[in-house]
Short mmCIF file of N, CA, C and O and ligand atoms in Angstrom, two decimals:
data_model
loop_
_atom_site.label_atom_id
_atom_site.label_comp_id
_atom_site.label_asym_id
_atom_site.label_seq_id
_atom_site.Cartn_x
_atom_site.Cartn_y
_atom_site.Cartn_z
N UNK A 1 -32.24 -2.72 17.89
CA UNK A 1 -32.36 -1.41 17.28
C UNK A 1 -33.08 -1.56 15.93
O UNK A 1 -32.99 -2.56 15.23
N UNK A 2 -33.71 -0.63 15.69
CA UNK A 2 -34.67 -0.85 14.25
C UNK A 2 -34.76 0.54 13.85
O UNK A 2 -35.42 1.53 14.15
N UNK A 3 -33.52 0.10 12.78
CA UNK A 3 -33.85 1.73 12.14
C UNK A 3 -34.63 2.06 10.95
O UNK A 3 -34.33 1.28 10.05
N UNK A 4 -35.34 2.74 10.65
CA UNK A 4 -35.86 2.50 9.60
C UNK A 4 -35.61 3.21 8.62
O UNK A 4 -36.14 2.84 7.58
N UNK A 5 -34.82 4.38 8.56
CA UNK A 5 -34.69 5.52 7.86
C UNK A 5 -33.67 5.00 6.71
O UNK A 5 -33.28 5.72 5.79
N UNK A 6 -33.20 3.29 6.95
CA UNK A 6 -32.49 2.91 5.80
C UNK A 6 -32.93 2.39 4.64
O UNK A 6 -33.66 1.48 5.02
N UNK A 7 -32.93 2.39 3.40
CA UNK A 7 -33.75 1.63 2.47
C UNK A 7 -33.14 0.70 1.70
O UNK A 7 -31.94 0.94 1.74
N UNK A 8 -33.35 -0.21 1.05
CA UNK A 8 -32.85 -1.43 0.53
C UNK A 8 -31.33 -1.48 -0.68
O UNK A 8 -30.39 -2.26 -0.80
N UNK A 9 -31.89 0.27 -1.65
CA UNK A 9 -30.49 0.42 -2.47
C UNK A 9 -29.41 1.35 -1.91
O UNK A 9 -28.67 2.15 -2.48
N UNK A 10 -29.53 1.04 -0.75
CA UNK A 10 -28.40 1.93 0.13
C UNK A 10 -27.41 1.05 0.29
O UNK A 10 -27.66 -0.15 0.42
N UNK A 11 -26.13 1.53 0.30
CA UNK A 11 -24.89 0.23 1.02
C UNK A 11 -25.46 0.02 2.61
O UNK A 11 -26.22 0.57 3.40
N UNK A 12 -24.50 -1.26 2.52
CA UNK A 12 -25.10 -1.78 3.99
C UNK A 12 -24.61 -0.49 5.06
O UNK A 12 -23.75 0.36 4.83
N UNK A 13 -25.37 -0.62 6.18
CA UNK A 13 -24.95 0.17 7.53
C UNK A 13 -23.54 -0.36 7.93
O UNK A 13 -23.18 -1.50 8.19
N UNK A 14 -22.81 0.89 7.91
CA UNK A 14 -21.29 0.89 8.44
C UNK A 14 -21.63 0.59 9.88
O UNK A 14 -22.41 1.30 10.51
N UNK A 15 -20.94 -0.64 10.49
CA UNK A 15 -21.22 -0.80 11.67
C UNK A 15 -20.39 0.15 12.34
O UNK A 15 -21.01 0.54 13.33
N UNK A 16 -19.12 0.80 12.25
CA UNK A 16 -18.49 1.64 13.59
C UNK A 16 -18.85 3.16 12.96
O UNK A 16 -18.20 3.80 12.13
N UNK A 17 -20.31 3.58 13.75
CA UNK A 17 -20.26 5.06 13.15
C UNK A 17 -19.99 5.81 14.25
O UNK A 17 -20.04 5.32 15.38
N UNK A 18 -19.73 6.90 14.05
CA UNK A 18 -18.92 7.75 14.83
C UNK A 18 -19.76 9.56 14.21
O UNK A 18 -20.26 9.91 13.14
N UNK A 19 -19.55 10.16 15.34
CA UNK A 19 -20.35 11.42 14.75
C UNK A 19 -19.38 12.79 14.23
O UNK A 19 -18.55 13.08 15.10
N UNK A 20 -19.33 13.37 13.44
CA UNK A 20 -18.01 14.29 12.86
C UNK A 20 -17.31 14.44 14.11
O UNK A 20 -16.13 14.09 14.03
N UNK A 21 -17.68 14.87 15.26
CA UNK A 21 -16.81 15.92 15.85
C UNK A 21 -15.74 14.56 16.91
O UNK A 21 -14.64 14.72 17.43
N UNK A 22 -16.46 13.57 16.90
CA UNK A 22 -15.66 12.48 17.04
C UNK A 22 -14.50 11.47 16.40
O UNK A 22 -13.65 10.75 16.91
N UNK A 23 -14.91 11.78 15.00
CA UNK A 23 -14.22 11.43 14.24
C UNK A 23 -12.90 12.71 14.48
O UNK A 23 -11.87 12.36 15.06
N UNK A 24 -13.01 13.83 14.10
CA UNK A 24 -12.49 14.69 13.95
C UNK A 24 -11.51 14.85 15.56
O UNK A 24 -10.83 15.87 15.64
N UNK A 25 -11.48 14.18 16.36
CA UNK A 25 -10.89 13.81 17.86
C UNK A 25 -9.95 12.88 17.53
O UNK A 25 -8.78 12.94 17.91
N UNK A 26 -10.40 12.06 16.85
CA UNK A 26 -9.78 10.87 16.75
C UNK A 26 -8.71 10.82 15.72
O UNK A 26 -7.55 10.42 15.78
N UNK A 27 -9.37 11.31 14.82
CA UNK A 27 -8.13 11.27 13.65
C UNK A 27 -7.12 12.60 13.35
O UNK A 27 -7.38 13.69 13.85
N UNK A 28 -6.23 12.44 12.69
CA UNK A 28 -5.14 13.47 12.26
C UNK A 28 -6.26 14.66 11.52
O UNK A 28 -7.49 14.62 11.39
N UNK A 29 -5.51 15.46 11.21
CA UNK A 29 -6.23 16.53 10.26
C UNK A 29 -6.19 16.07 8.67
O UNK A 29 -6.94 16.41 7.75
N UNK A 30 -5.20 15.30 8.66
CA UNK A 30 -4.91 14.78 7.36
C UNK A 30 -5.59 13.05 7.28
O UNK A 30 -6.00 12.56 6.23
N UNK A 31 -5.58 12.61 8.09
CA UNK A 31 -6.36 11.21 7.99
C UNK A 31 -7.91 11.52 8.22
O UNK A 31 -8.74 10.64 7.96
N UNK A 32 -8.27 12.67 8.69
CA UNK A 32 -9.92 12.59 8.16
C UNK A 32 -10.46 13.44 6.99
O UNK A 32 -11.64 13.59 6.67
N UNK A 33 -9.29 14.01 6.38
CA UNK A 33 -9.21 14.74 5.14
C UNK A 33 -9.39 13.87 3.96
O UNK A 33 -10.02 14.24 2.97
N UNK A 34 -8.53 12.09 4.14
CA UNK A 34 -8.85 11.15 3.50
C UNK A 34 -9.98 10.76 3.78
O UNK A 34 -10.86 10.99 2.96
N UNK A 35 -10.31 10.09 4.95
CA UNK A 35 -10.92 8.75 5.38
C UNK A 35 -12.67 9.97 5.21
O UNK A 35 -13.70 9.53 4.70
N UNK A 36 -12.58 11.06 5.62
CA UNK A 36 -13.96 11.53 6.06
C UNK A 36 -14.53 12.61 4.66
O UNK A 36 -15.71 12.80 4.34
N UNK A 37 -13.25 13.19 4.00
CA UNK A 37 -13.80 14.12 3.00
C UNK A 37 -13.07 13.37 1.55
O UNK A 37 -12.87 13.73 0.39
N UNK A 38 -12.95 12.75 1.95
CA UNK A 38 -12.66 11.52 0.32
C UNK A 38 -11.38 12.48 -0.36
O UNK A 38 -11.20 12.34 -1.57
N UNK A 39 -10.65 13.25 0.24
CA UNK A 39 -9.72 13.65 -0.15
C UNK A 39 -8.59 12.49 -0.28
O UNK A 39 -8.71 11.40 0.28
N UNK A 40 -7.64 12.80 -0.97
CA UNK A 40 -6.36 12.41 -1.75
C UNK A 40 -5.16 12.87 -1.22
O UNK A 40 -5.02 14.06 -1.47
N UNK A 41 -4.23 12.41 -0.58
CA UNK A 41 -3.12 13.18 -0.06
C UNK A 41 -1.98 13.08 -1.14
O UNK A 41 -1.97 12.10 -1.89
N UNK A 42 -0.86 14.23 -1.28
CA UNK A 42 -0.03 14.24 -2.19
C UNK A 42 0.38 12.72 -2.56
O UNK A 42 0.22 11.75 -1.82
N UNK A 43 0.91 12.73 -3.78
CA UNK A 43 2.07 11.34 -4.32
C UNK A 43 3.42 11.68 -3.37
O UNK A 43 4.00 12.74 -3.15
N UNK A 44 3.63 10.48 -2.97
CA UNK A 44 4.94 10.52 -2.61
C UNK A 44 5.03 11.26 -1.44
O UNK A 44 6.17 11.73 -1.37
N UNK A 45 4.39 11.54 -0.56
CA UNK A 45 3.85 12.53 0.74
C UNK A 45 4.11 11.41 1.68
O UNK A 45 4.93 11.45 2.60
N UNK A 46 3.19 10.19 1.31
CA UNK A 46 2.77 9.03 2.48
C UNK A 46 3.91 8.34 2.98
O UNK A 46 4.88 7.97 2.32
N UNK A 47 3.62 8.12 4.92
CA UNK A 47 4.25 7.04 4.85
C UNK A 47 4.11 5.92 4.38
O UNK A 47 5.11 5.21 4.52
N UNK A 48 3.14 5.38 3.79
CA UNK A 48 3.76 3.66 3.55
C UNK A 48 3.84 3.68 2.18
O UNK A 48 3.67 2.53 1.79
N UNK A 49 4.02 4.47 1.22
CA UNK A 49 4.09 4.09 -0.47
C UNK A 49 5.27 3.50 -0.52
O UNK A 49 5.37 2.58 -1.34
N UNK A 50 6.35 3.81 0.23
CA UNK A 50 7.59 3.05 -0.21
C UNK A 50 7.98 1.98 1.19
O UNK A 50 9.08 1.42 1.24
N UNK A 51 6.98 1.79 2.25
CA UNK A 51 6.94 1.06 3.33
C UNK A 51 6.62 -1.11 2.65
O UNK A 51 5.76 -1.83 2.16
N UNK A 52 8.10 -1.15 3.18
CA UNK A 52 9.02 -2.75 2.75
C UNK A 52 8.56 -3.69 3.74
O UNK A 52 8.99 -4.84 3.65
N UNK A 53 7.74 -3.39 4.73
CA UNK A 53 7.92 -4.30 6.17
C UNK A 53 6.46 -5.37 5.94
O UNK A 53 5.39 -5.21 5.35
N UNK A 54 6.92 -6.22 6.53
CA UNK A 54 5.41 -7.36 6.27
C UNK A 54 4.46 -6.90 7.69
O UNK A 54 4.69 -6.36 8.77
N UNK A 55 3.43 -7.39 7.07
CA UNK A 55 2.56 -7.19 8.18
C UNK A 55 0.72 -6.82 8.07
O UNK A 55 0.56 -7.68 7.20
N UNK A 56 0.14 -6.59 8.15
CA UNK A 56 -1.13 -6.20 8.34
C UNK A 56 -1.30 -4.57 8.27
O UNK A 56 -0.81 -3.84 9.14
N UNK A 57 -1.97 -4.12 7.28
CA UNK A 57 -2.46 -2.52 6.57
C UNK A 57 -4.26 -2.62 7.74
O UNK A 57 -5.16 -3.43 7.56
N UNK A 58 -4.25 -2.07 8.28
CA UNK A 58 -5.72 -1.79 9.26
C UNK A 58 -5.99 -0.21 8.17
O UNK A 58 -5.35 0.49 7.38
N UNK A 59 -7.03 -0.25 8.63
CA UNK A 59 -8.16 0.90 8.81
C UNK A 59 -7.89 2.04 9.97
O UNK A 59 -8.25 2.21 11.14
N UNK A 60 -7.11 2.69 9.07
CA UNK A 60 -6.59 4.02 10.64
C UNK A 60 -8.24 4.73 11.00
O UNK A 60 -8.39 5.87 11.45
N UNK A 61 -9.17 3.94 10.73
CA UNK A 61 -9.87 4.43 11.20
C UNK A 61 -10.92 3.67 12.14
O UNK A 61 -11.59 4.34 12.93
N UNK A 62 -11.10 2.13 12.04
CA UNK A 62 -11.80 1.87 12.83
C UNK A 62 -10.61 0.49 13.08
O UNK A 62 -10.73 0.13 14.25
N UNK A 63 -9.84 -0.13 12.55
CA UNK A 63 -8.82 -0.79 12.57
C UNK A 63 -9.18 -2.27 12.32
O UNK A 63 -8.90 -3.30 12.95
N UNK A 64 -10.08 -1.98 10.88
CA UNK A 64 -10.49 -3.21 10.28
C UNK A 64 -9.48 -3.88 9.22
O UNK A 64 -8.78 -3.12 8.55
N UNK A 65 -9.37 -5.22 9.06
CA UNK A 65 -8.11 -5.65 8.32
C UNK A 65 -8.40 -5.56 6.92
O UNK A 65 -9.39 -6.06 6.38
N UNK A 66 -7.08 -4.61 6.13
CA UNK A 66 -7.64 -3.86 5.27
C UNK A 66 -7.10 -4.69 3.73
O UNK A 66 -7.86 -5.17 2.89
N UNK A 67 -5.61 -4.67 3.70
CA UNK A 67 -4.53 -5.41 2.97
C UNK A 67 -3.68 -6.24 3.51
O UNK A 67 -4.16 -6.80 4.49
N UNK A 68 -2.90 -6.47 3.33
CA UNK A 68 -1.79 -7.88 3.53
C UNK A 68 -0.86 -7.09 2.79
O UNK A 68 -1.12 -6.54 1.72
N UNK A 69 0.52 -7.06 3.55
CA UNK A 69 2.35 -6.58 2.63
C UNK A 69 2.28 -7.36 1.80
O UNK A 69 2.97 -6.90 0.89
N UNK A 70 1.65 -8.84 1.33
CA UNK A 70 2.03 -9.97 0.66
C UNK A 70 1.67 -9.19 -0.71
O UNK A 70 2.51 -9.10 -1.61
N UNK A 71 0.39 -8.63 -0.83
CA UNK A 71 0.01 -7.89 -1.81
C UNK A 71 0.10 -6.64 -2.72
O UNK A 71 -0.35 -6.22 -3.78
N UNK A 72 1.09 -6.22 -1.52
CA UNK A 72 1.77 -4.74 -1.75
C UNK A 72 2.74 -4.61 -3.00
O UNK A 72 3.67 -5.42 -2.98
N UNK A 73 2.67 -3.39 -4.53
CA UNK A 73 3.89 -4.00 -4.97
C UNK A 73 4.03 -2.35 -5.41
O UNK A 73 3.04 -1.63 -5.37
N UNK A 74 5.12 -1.93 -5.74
CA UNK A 74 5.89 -0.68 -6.11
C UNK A 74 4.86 -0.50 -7.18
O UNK A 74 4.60 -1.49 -7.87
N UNK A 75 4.08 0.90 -7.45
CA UNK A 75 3.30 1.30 -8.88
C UNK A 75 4.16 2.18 -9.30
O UNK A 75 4.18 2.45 -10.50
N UNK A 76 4.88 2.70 -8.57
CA UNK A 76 5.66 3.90 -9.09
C UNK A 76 4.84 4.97 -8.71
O UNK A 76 5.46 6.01 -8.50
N UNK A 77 3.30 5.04 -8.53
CA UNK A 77 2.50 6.39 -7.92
C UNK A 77 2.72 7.02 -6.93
O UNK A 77 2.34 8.15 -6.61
N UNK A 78 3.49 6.17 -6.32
CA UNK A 78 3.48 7.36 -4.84
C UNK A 78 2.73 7.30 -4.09
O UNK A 78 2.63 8.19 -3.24
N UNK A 79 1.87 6.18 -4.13
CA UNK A 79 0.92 6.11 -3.15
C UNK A 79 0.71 4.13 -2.98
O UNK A 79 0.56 3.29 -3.86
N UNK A 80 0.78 4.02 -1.82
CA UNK A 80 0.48 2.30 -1.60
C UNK A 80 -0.32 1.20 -2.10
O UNK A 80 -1.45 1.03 -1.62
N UNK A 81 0.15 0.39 -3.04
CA UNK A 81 -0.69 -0.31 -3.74
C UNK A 81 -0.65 -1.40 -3.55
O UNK A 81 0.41 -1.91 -3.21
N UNK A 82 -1.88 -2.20 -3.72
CA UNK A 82 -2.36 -3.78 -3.64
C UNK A 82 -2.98 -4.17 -4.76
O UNK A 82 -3.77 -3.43 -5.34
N UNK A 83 -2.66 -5.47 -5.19
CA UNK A 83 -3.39 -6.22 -6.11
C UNK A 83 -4.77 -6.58 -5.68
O UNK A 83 -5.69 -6.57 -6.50
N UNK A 84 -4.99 -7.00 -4.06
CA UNK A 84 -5.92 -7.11 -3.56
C UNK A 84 -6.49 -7.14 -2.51
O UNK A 84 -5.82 -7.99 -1.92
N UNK A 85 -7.48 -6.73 -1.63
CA UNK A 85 -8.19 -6.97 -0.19
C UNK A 85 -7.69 -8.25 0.27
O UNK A 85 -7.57 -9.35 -0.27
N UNK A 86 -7.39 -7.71 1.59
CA UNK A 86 -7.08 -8.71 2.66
C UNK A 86 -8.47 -9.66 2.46
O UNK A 86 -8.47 -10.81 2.01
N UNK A 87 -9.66 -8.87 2.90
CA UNK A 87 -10.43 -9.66 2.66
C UNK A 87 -11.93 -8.73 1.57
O UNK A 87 -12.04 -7.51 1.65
N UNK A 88 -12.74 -9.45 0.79
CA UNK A 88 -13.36 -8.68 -0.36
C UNK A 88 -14.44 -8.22 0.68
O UNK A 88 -14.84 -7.08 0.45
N UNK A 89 -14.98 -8.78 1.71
CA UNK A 89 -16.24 -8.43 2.28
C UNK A 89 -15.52 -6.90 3.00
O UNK A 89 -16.31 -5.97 3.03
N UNK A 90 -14.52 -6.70 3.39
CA UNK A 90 -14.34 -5.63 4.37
C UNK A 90 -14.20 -4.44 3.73
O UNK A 90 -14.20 -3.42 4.43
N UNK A 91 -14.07 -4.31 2.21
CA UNK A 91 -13.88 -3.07 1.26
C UNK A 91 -15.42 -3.33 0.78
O UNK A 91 -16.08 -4.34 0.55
N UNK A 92 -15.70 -1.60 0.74
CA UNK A 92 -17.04 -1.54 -0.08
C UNK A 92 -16.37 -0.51 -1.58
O UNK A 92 -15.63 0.46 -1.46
N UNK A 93 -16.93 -1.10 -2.99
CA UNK A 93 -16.50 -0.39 -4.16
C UNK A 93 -17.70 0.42 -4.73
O UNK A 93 -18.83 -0.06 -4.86
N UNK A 94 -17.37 1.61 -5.04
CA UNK A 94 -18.71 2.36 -5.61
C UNK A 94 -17.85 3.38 -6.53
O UNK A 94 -16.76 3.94 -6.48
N UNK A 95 -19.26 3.30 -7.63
CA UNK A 95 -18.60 4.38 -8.21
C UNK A 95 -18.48 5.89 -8.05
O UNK A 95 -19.29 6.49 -7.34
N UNK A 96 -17.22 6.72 -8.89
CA UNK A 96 -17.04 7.65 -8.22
C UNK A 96 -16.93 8.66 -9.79
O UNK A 96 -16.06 8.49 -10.64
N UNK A 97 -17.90 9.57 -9.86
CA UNK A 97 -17.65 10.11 -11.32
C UNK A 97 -17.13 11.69 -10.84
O UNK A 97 -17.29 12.51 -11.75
N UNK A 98 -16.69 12.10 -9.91
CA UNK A 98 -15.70 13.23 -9.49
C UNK A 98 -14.94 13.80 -10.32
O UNK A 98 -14.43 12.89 -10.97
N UNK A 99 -14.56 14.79 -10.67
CA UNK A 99 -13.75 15.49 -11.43
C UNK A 99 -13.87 15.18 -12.81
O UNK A 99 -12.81 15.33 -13.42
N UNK A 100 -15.00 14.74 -13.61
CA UNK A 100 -14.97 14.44 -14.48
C UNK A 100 -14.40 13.16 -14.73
O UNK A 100 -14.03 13.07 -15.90
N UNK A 101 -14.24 12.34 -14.16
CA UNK A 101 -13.99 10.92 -14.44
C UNK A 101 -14.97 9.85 -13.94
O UNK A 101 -15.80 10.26 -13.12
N UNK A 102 -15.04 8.64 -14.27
CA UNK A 102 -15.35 7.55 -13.86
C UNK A 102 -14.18 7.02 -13.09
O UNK A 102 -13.01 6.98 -13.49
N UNK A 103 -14.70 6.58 -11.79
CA UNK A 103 -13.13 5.92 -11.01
C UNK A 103 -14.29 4.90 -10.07
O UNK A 103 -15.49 5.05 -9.81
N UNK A 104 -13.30 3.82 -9.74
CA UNK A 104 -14.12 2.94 -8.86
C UNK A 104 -13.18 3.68 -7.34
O UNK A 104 -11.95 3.69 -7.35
N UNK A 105 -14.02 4.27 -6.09
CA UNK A 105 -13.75 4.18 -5.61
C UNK A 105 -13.64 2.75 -3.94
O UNK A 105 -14.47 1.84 -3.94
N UNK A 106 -12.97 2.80 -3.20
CA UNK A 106 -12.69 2.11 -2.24
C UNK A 106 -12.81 2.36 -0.58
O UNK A 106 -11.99 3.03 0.04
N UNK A 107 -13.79 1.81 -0.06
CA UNK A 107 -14.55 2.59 0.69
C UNK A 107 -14.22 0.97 1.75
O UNK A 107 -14.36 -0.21 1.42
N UNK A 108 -13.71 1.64 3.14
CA UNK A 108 -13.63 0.41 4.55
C UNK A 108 -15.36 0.08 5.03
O UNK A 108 -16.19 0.85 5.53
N UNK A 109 -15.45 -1.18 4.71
CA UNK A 109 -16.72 -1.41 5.35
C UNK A 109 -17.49 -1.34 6.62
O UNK A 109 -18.69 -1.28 6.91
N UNK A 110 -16.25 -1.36 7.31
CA UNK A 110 -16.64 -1.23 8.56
C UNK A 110 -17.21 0.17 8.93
O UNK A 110 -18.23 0.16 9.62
N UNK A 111 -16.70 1.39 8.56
CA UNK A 111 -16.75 2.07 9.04
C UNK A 111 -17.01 3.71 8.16
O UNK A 111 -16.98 4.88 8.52
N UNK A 112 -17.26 2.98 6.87
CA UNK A 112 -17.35 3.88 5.65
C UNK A 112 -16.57 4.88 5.16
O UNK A 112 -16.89 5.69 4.29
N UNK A 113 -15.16 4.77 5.95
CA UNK A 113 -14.24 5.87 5.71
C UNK A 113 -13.75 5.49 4.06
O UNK A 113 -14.06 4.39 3.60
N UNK A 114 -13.24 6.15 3.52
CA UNK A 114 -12.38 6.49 2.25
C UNK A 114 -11.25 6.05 2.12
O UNK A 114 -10.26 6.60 2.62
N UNK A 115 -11.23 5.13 1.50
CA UNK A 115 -9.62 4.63 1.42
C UNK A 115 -8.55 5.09 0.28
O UNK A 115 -7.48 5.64 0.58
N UNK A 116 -8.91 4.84 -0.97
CA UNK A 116 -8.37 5.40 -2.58
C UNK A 116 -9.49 4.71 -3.42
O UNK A 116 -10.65 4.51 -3.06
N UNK A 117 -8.91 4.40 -4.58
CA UNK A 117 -9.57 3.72 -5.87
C UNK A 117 -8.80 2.94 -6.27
O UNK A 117 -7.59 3.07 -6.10
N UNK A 118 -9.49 1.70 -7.04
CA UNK A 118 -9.24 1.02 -7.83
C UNK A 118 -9.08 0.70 -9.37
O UNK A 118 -10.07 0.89 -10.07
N UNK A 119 -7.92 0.23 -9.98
CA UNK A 119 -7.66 0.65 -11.15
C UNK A 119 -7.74 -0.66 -11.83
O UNK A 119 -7.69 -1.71 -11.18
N UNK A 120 -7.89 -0.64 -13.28
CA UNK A 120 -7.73 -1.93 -14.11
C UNK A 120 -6.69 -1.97 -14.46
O UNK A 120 -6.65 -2.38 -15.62
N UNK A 121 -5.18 -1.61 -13.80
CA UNK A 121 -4.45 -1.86 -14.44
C UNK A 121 -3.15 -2.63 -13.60
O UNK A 121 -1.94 -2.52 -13.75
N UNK A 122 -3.84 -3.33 -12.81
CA UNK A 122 -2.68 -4.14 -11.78
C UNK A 122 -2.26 -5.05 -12.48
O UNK A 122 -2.78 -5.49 -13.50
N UNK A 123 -0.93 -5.52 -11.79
CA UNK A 123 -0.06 -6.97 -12.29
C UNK A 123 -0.07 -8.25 -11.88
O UNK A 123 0.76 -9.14 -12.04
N UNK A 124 -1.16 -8.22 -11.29
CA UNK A 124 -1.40 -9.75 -10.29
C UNK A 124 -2.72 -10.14 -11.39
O UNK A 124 -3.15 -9.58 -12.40
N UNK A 125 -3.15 -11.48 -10.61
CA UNK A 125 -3.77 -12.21 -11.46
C UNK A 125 -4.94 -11.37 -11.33
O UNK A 125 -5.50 -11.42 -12.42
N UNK A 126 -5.66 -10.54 -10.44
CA UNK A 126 -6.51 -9.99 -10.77
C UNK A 126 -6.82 -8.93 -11.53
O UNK A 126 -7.98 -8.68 -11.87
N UNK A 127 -5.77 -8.19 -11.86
CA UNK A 127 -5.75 -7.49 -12.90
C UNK A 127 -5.95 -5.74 -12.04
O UNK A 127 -5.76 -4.67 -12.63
N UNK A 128 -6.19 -5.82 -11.23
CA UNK A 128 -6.45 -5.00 -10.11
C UNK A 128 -5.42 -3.97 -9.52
O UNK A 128 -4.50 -4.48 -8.89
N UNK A 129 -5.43 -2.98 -9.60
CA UNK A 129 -4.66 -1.43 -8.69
C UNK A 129 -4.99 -0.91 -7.66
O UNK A 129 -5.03 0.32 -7.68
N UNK A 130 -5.35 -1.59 -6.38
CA UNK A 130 -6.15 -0.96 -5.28
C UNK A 130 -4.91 0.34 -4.76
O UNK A 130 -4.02 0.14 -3.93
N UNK A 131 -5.10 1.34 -5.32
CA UNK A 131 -4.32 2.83 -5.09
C UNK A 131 -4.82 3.68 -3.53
O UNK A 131 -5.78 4.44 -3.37
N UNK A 132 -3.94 3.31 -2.67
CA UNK A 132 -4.88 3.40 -1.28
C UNK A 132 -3.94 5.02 -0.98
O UNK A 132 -2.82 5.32 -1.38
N UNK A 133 -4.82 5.76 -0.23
CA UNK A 133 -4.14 6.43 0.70
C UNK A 133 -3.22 6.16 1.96
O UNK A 133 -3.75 5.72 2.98
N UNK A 134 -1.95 6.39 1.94
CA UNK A 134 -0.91 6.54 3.63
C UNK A 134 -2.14 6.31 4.97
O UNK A 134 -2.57 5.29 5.51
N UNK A 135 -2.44 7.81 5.17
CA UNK A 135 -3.34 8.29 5.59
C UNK A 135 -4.64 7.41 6.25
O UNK A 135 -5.09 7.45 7.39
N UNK A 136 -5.03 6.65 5.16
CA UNK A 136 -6.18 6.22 5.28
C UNK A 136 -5.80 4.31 6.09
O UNK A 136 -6.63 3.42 6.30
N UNK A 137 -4.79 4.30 6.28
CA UNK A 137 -3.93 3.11 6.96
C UNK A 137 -2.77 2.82 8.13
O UNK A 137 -1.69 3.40 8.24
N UNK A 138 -3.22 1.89 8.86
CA UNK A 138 -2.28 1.43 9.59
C UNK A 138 -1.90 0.21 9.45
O UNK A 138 -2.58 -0.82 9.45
N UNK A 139 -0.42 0.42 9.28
CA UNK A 139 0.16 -0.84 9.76
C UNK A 139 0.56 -1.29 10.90
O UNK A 139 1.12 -0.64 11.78
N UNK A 140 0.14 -2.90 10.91
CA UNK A 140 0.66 -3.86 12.09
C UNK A 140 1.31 -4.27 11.84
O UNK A 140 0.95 -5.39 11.47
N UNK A 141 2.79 -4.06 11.72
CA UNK A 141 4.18 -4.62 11.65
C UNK A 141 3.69 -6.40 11.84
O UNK A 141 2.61 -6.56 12.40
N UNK A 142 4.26 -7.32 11.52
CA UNK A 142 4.70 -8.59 11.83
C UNK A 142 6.27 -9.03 12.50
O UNK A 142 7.37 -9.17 11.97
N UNK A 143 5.90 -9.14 13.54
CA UNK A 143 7.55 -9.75 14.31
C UNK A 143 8.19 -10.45 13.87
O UNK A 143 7.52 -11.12 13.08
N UNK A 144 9.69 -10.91 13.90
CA UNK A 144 10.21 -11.06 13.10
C UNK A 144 11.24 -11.91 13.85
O UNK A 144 12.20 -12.39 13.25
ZN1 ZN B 201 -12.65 1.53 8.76
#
């Protein structure tokens, strides 16, 4: 395939694209509200902000490996946080100057959906707040 309509300061091509009305099949009304219109779901709304179980955080949208529980720690926001990517290549970061702010947002590589943003104010060695959406995740439990 040779597309050409892409140009060099573009992010790379999301390999799982999908066309709205497919996406919109596939996902909740509220998980493509995150993942597709970069929306934000309430604090304290989500299932996993206060979700204790180990295991693997996917991409409720194309079910790329997103976080690790190892990384998971209480912010008090109300919304699920990591110090850091499962892995750095599978998150894409861009900035996001929306509402009058500067925010780094957090974007699944695979598949360019919307995950949350990232903050400078985590407690791990990286210094890092990856503030994810419920919504924008699945977990794979680990057996036990
Ligand atoms: Zn994805």
């Amino acid at each position: 395939m040779n597309n050409q309509t892409h140009t060099d300061n573009q992010a790379p091509r999301p390999r799982v694209e999908k066309t709205e009305s497919e996406w919109r099949e596939q996902l909740t009304p509220a998980q493509y509200d995150v993942l597709r219109s970069k929306g934000t779901e309430r604090a304290f709304t989500g299932k996993y902000f206060d979700e204790k179980r180990d295991g693997t955080y996917r991409c409720a949208g194309c079910g790329a490996e997103l976080f690790s529980s190892e990384t998971k720690f209480d912010s008090g926001t109300g919304w699920p946080s990591f110090t850091e990517p499962a892995d750095r290549t599978n998150v894409v970061l861009e900035d996001d100057y929306s509402y009058g702010m500067h925010r780094i947002e957090v974007n699944c590589a695979a598949c360019g959906g919307h995950l949350g943003h990232v903050f400078p104010d985590g407690p791990g060695e990286t210094g890092e707040r990856f503030c994810i959406n419920s919504c924008s995740l699945e977990l794979d439990a680990s057996e036990h």
